[in-house]
Amino acid sequence: MANIHVENSNVVQVDPAILVPHPRRDEAGGRYDTEEALKNIPPNLAGLYATILEEGIREPLLAQTGTNLLIAGHFRRAIALSEGWDAVPVKYMDVSDEEAYYRMLKDNWERNDSILHDPIAIAKNMLFL
């Protein structure tokens, strides 16, 4: 089965092993991108995990141009690595380190609707800005 279902000329296929997890990823909320976390996927992500295994990665990961620093797609990268995939779709963004950090936070907040309505979670994330 192919693990890539993206049709976009701005997207390239990249070995997931060369993508560098964002060093401040912990500040963006719950993490499900480690080997241990993949063994204990919460119910709200189990469907996504199954869909990725069945249909592949449909939305490209985002990475910083020149550094391979992952901005969005930590979970998708972890799945690809655990499944032994040799390529994932990546869209590179020419952004500063600060902009990469803000986009990483924004992406995780948008994907986790509950954090948008949790003042404590928002306050915790604001401490890191």
PDB file of C-alpha atoms in Angstrom, residues 5 18-19 23 61 68-69 75 109 121 124 127:
ATOM      1  CA  HIS A   5      -1.951  10.569  -1.305  1.00  0.00           C
ATOM      2  CA  ILE A  18      15.499  13.420   8.529  1.00  0.00           C
ATOM      3  CA  LEU A  19      12.711  15.584   9.952  1.00  0.00           C
ATOM      4  CA  PRO A  23      12.520  21.195  20.390  1.00  0.00           C
ATOM      5  CA  LEU A  61       3.725  17.718   7.118  1.00  0.00           C
ATOM      6  CA  ASN A  68      14.126  20.140   8.431  1.00  0.00           C
ATOM      7  CA  LEU A  69      12.631  21.355  11.712  1.00  0.00           C
ATOM      8  CA  PHE A  75       2.072  12.473  15.058  1.00  0.00           C
ATOM      9  CA  TRP A 109      -4.157  24.390  19.011  1.00  0.00           C
ATOM     10  CA  ALA A 121      -4.151  25.158  28.739  1.00  0.00           C
ATOM     11  CA  LYS A 124       0.229  27.298  30.264  1.00  0.00           C
ATOM     12  CA  LEU A 127       4.136  31.036  29.644  1.00  0.00           C
TER      13      LEU A 127
END
